[in-house]
Amino acid sequence: MRSDVGARRTATHSRATLSVAVSWFLWGIGYYAYFAYLSPYMALFVRPQAISQVYLLAGLAAIAYPAAGLITYRRFGARASISAWMAVAGLAISLMGLADGFPQFALLLSLNQAFYAALPSYYASLAAEEASYIPMVWALSVSPSLFMPALGGLLASRLGFAALFALSGALVASSLVPVALASGLRAEEGSASARGWALAIPAMVPVALESPYVFLVLERAYSLSSAQLGLVASAGEAVGMIAALALSRARWGISAALAGFSLTALLPLSWAFGIAFGFWEAIIPLSIAFVSHISGRPGVKFYTYLATLQALTFLTGYAASAAVASIDYMSIPEFGGALAAALSAAYALLTASGGRGHHAEAASARAAGHHILRATRSSRRTPP
């Protein structure tokens, strides 16, 4: 009897985890279809220097979303919280093709940050299940990055940006369906203690700094079509995924990822160095590896804290991007690459000194790393 009950519980939990995996897969398809084209599209209607200001306002809004997600989790549960906020995030992107000015872009990108409110329940629901399922969920969630940027570029070149954003938004919103139907989905509230974020913040700043402009700079510097821009983005994502897997257990992992990202500083020499931006796929998870929960199993409260800190980190990068863009937005990849190179050396020294760096990276690779790996989608679902 007990074995039957245990088997049923295991099956229920497996289905719940699979539901999250399918949800993230749909989210990934929608996100990776449009992320390389958001800034070039905005530049059709607003001054390029103002694009980082749109991101900055969206970053300010993002800070409040994790706490809102915790409130809806407590009031309605994990399934309802995830479903409601992902619906808002998807709707905002689907309407992006109708925007034609700064106020609309700022409003819609701010609403798109609603995924930050869904993240705590997403992460906690995975933390509540068997750790053996986490690699499967991670693989499914990032696999669309290998082909969707290129397909998104083809769609934009054939049908226009409005169609691209409408389809992408619908796919992002559809990610709520598997979760809404997952009756066995559960998430614990847990505790909020965390440490190590001060070491994680610097590494992610170059990513946030470059993300509002790197694809716009590529497009304008080399007259790339939407389809060509998508191919560059897909190539970069492939490099980033390989780096994330290869460096997850490496002693010098975060330093190597930053060194790879620093090659964006050479973008004035060739469009091919734009591929180096894909190292953001490795930088984000390796940076988060420096953050650990102090005790107990992490739950919604811990991930609320983590998502809020990540939003603050990206806000820092967006502020830096706005400052540089006010002088020369075309130089942002060079500035971000130089900063990444300096940070690569700093993290190398930190690791060589035997400090927290290596311990945190190894600990995260063994345990918590995979189920927070898609916290990049906070940067990405902010773009990245």
XYZ file of C-alpha atoms in Angstrom:
384
model
C 0.000 0.000 0.000
C 2.733 2.451 0.979
C 4.691 1.592 -2.143
C 1.603 2.263 -4.286
C 1.074 5.644 -2.622
C 4.745 6.481 -3.081
C 4.614 5.482 -6.732
C 1.550 7.648 -7.330
C 3.220 10.610 -5.635
C 6.360 10.135 -7.702
C 4.309 9.977 -10.894
C 2.409 13.125 -9.924
C 5.614 15.003 -9.157
C 7.155 13.805 -12.437
C 4.171 15.113 -14.391
C 4.387 18.429 -12.555
C 8.071 18.767 -13.411
C 7.370 17.847 -17.029
C 4.697 20.547 -17.100
C 7.259 23.136 -16.001
C 9.681 21.830 -18.643
C 7.079 22.198 -21.396
C 6.147 25.640 -20.062
C 9.745 26.814 -20.195
C 10.165 25.325 -23.674
C 7.224 27.383 -24.955
C 8.573 30.442 -23.169
C 11.965 29.861 -24.764
C 10.505 29.526 -28.256
C 8.680 32.822 -27.862
C 11.544 34.684 -26.234
C 14.350 33.598 -28.549
C 12.238 34.403 -31.607
C 12.191 38.135 -30.863
C 14.999 39.046 -28.452
C 17.558 39.991 -31.132
C 15.100 42.302 -32.899
C 13.644 44.332 -30.072
C 16.245 47.111 -30.092
C 16.456 47.392 -33.907
C 12.664 47.680 -33.967
C 12.613 50.361 -31.268
C 15.224 52.320 -33.207
C 12.708 52.745 -36.030
C 10.622 54.996 -33.780
C 12.850 56.456 -31.056
C 16.351 57.887 -30.906
C 18.875 55.081 -30.383
C 20.185 56.904 -27.309
C 16.727 56.572 -25.734
C 16.544 52.778 -26.046
C 18.571 52.220 -22.885
C 16.196 54.593 -21.109
C 13.315 52.288 -22.072
C 15.249 49.399 -20.550
C 16.047 51.483 -17.493
C 12.366 52.204 -16.829
C 11.524 48.541 -17.380
C 14.309 47.617 -14.971
C 12.807 49.870 -12.324
C 9.440 48.162 -12.762
C 11.072 44.738 -12.559
C 12.198 45.351 -8.979
C 8.609 45.250 -7.714
C 7.513 42.133 -9.575
C 9.127 39.386 -7.440
C 7.405 40.706 -4.318
C 4.127 40.848 -6.241
C 4.713 37.233 -7.244
C 5.193 36.238 -3.613
C 1.899 37.926 -2.723
C -0.029 36.119 -5.461
C 1.626 32.824 -4.488
C 0.445 33.236 -0.900
C -3.030 34.266 -2.002
C -3.695 31.910 -4.910
C -0.905 29.321 -5.026
C 1.972 28.593 -7.403
C -0.071 27.580 -10.450
C -2.277 30.666 -10.456
C 0.656 32.968 -9.745
C 2.732 31.631 -12.636
C -0.222 31.594 -15.032
C -1.350 35.153 -14.344
C 2.062 36.772 -14.613
C 3.128 34.861 -17.730
C -0.122 35.941 -19.390
C 0.788 39.578 -18.703
C 4.356 39.095 -19.974
C 3.178 37.444 -23.190
C 0.455 40.002 -23.867
C 2.966 42.837 -23.548
C 5.261 41.334 -26.181
C 2.381 40.543 -28.532
C 1.449 44.243 -28.534
C 5.029 45.445 -29.064
C 4.568 45.500 -32.841
C 1.880 48.166 -32.436
C 4.088 50.516 -30.403
C 5.461 53.564 -32.188
C 6.933 55.769 -29.492
C 8.873 55.955 -26.248
C 5.849 55.815 -23.881
C 4.437 52.678 -25.506
C 7.785 50.889 -25.565
C 8.458 51.767 -21.932
C 5.001 50.609 -20.840
C 5.045 47.332 -22.763
C 8.600 46.376 -21.811
C 7.756 47.176 -18.182
C 4.706 44.900 -18.377
C 6.832 42.215 -19.998
C 8.956 42.163 -16.856
C 6.001 40.438 -15.179
C 7.861 37.183 -15.762
C 9.937 38.237 -12.736
C 6.799 37.681 -10.644
C 6.432 34.156 -12.023
C 10.068 33.170 -11.452
C 9.928 32.529 -7.667
C 7.085 30.013 -8.000
C 8.697 28.460 -11.081
C 12.013 27.913 -9.320
C 10.491 26.757 -6.044
C 8.300 24.215 -7.822
C 11.411 22.673 -9.352
C 13.286 22.780 -6.051
C 10.450 20.759 -4.520
C 10.924 17.897 -6.982
C 13.655 15.359 -7.670
C 16.944 16.976 -8.620
C 17.419 14.390 -11.377
C 14.741 16.139 -13.431
C 16.523 19.492 -13.413
C 18.981 18.844 -16.289
C 16.079 17.759 -18.501
C 14.150 20.931 -17.704
C 17.194 23.094 -18.343
C 17.959 21.389 -21.671
C 14.400 21.808 -22.899
C 14.240 25.448 -21.844
C 17.362 26.596 -23.678
C 17.184 24.391 -26.775
C 15.040 26.897 -28.747
C 17.955 29.343 -28.632
C 19.716 27.219 -31.248
C 17.156 27.850 -33.969
C 14.557 30.458 -32.975
C 16.670 33.623 -33.517
C 17.248 32.582 -37.130
C 13.595 31.621 -37.623
C 12.504 34.873 -35.997
C 14.671 36.809 -38.435
C 13.144 35.011 -41.396
C 9.652 35.707 -40.072
C 10.424 39.395 -39.561
C 11.894 39.729 -43.053
C 8.881 38.047 -44.676
C 5.910 39.186 -42.577
C 7.232 42.139 -40.597
C 7.941 42.889 -36.955
C 4.283 43.117 -35.950
C 3.759 39.478 -36.923
C 6.971 38.434 -35.174
C 6.015 40.082 -31.882
C 2.414 38.864 -32.053
C 3.521 35.254 -32.522
C 6.283 35.526 -29.923
C 3.922 37.011 -27.355
C 1.341 34.309 -27.983
C 3.994 31.632 -27.441
C 5.197 33.266 -24.222
C 1.615 33.492 -22.962
C 0.964 29.868 -23.944
C 3.603 28.831 -21.411
C 0.923 29.206 -18.745
C -1.167 26.352 -20.165
C 0.994 23.389 -19.018
C 1.318 24.952 -15.560
C -2.395 25.673 -15.246
C -3.140 22.038 -16.089
C -0.505 20.604 -13.704
C -2.612 19.578 -10.721
C 0.404 18.185 -8.858
C 2.496 21.339 -9.040
C 3.643 22.431 -5.587
C 6.040 24.958 -4.124
C 7.213 25.580 -0.575
C 7.596 29.089 0.803
C 10.960 28.332 2.433
C 13.285 30.990 3.823
C 14.849 34.117 2.356
C 18.465 33.952 3.531
C 21.159 34.201 0.874
C 24.780 35.238 0.629
C 27.357 35.958 -2.032
C 25.375 38.333 -4.234
C 28.014 41.043 -3.943
C 30.309 38.746 -5.931
C 27.630 37.952 -8.517
C 26.680 41.537 -9.366
C 29.856 42.703 -11.193
C 29.953 39.773 -13.625
C 26.426 40.388 -14.906
C 26.779 44.140 -15.397
C 28.536 43.889 -18.816
C 25.676 41.703 -20.075
C 23.029 44.192 -18.974
C 25.131 47.068 -20.295
C 25.380 45.639 -23.815
C 21.986 43.972 -24.162
C 20.005 47.089 -25.187
C 22.364 47.824 -28.085
C 24.520 44.945 -29.279
C 22.145 43.771 -32.017
C 21.356 47.329 -33.094
C 25.084 48.046 -33.407
C 25.549 44.847 -35.429
C 22.708 45.771 -37.741
C 23.880 49.326 -38.362
C 27.620 48.744 -38.478
C 27.413 45.892 -40.994
C 24.030 46.520 -42.680
C 22.751 43.104 -41.652
C 19.273 41.997 -42.616
C 16.916 40.544 -40.015
C 17.694 37.048 -41.282
C 21.454 37.629 -41.047
C 21.094 39.124 -37.574
C 19.190 36.011 -36.526
C 21.966 33.744 -37.767
C 24.551 35.683 -35.742
C 22.328 35.476 -32.656
C 21.775 31.722 -33.121
C 25.513 31.140 -33.506
C 26.159 33.124 -30.345
C 23.551 31.165 -28.406
C 25.130 27.889 -29.505
C 28.543 29.069 -28.309
C 27.036 30.255 -25.035
C 25.235 26.983 -24.373
C 28.382 24.966 -24.994
C 30.348 27.296 -22.725
C 27.731 27.041 -19.966
C 27.947 23.261 -20.006
C 31.724 23.075 -20.369
C 32.506 25.668 -17.699
C 29.910 24.728 -15.085
C 32.430 22.671 -13.121
C 35.601 24.467 -14.153
C 37.673 26.246 -11.523
C 38.122 29.246 -13.811
C 34.640 29.036 -15.312
C 33.341 32.535 -14.694
C 36.666 34.098 -15.687
C 36.686 32.137 -18.947
C 33.091 33.109 -19.727
C 33.862 36.786 -19.137
C 36.988 36.504 -21.284
C 34.877 35.099 -24.110
C 32.308 37.856 -23.696
C 35.050 40.495 -23.762
C 35.605 39.721 -27.458
C 32.593 41.919 -28.187
C 35.038 44.801 -27.777
C 36.429 43.767 -31.180
C 33.071 44.212 -32.907
C 34.382 47.191 -34.948
C 36.766 44.755 -36.666
C 34.204 42.169 -37.766
C 30.562 41.239 -37.302
C 31.784 37.771 -36.246
C 32.771 39.139 -32.842
C 29.079 39.715 -32.222
C 28.860 35.963 -31.678
C 30.806 36.494 -28.446
C 27.726 38.119 -26.936
C 26.364 34.584 -26.648
C 28.676 34.006 -23.683
C 25.984 35.730 -21.626
C 24.370 32.273 -21.542
C 27.335 31.122 -19.434
C 27.983 34.302 -17.454
C 24.529 34.487 -15.869
C 24.401 30.969 -14.366
C 28.046 31.051 -13.317
C 27.455 34.399 -11.619
C 24.405 33.124 -9.800
C 26.612 30.249 -8.670
C 28.159 32.678 -6.221
C 24.817 32.953 -4.451
C 23.818 30.248 -2.002
C 20.987 29.792 0.448
C 22.189 29.597 4.025
C 19.989 26.821 5.355
C 17.115 24.556 4.453
C 15.496 23.919 1.105
C 15.069 27.108 -0.945
C 11.458 28.070 -1.582
C 9.347 30.884 -3.010
C 10.606 33.397 -0.446
C 14.261 32.696 -1.239
C 13.680 32.957 -4.989
C 11.736 36.175 -4.484
C 14.822 37.569 -2.799
C 17.069 36.177 -5.534
C 14.937 37.525 -8.396
C 14.779 40.963 -6.765
C 18.553 41.079 -6.435
C 18.938 40.019 -10.044
C 16.561 42.767 -11.151
C 18.652 45.280 -9.211
C 21.787 43.939 -10.874
C 20.374 44.443 -14.341
C 19.116 47.872 -13.390
C 22.735 48.765 -12.605
C 23.796 47.602 -16.053
C 21.001 49.480 -17.791
C 21.964 52.665 -15.964
C 25.549 52.245 -17.165
C 24.270 51.603 -20.687
C 22.228 54.802 -20.626
C 25.264 56.777 -19.474
C 27.479 55.449 -22.270
C 24.715 55.761 -24.889
C 24.323 59.446 -24.104
C 27.846 59.884 -25.505
C 28.077 57.214 -28.251
C 25.802 54.164 -28.313
C 27.846 52.536 -31.101
C 30.771 52.181 -28.684
C 28.811 50.211 -26.080
C 30.093 46.753 -27.173
C 33.657 48.048 -26.875
C 32.974 49.485 -23.437
C 31.175 46.338 -22.253
C 33.886 44.089 -23.655
C 36.623 46.056 -21.909
C 34.706 45.870 -18.633
C 34.255 42.113 -19.070
C 37.994 41.701 -19.692
C 38.824 43.587 -16.500
C 36.318 41.530 -14.525
C 37.701 38.314 -16.022
C 41.093 39.157 -14.582
C 39.549 40.090 -11.233
C 37.628 36.813 -10.937
C 40.735 34.896 -11.968
C 42.637 36.507 -9.106
C 39.758 35.766 -6.739
C 39.721 32.119 -7.761
C 43.500 31.822 -7.583
C 43.440 33.181 -4.047
C 41.324 30.206 -3.007
C 38.401 32.399 -2.009
C 34.721 31.841 -2.321
C 34.722 31.789 -6.113
C 35.705 28.176 -6.753
C 33.724 26.832 -3.805
C 30.572 28.573 -4.983
C 30.927 27.528 -8.600
C 31.482 23.891 -7.686
C 28.690 23.848 -5.135
C 26.254 25.333 -7.599
C 27.185 22.890 -10.330
C 26.510 19.999 -7.970
C 23.276 21.288 -6.527
C 21.366 24.511 -7.044
C 22.938 25.675 -10.282
C 20.671 24.005 -12.786
C 17.347 25.011 -11.295
C 18.307 28.674 -11.185
C 20.122 28.582 -14.507
C 17.173 30.066 -16.291
C 17.217 33.052 -14.098
C 18.906 34.379 -17.230
C 15.470 34.712 -18.445
C 15.237 37.556 -16.220
C 17.857 39.045 -18.173
C 16.525 37.662 -21.098
C 13.232 37.859 -20.911
C 14.371 41.139 -20.392
C 16.713 40.941 -23.189
C 19.318 39.676 -23.116
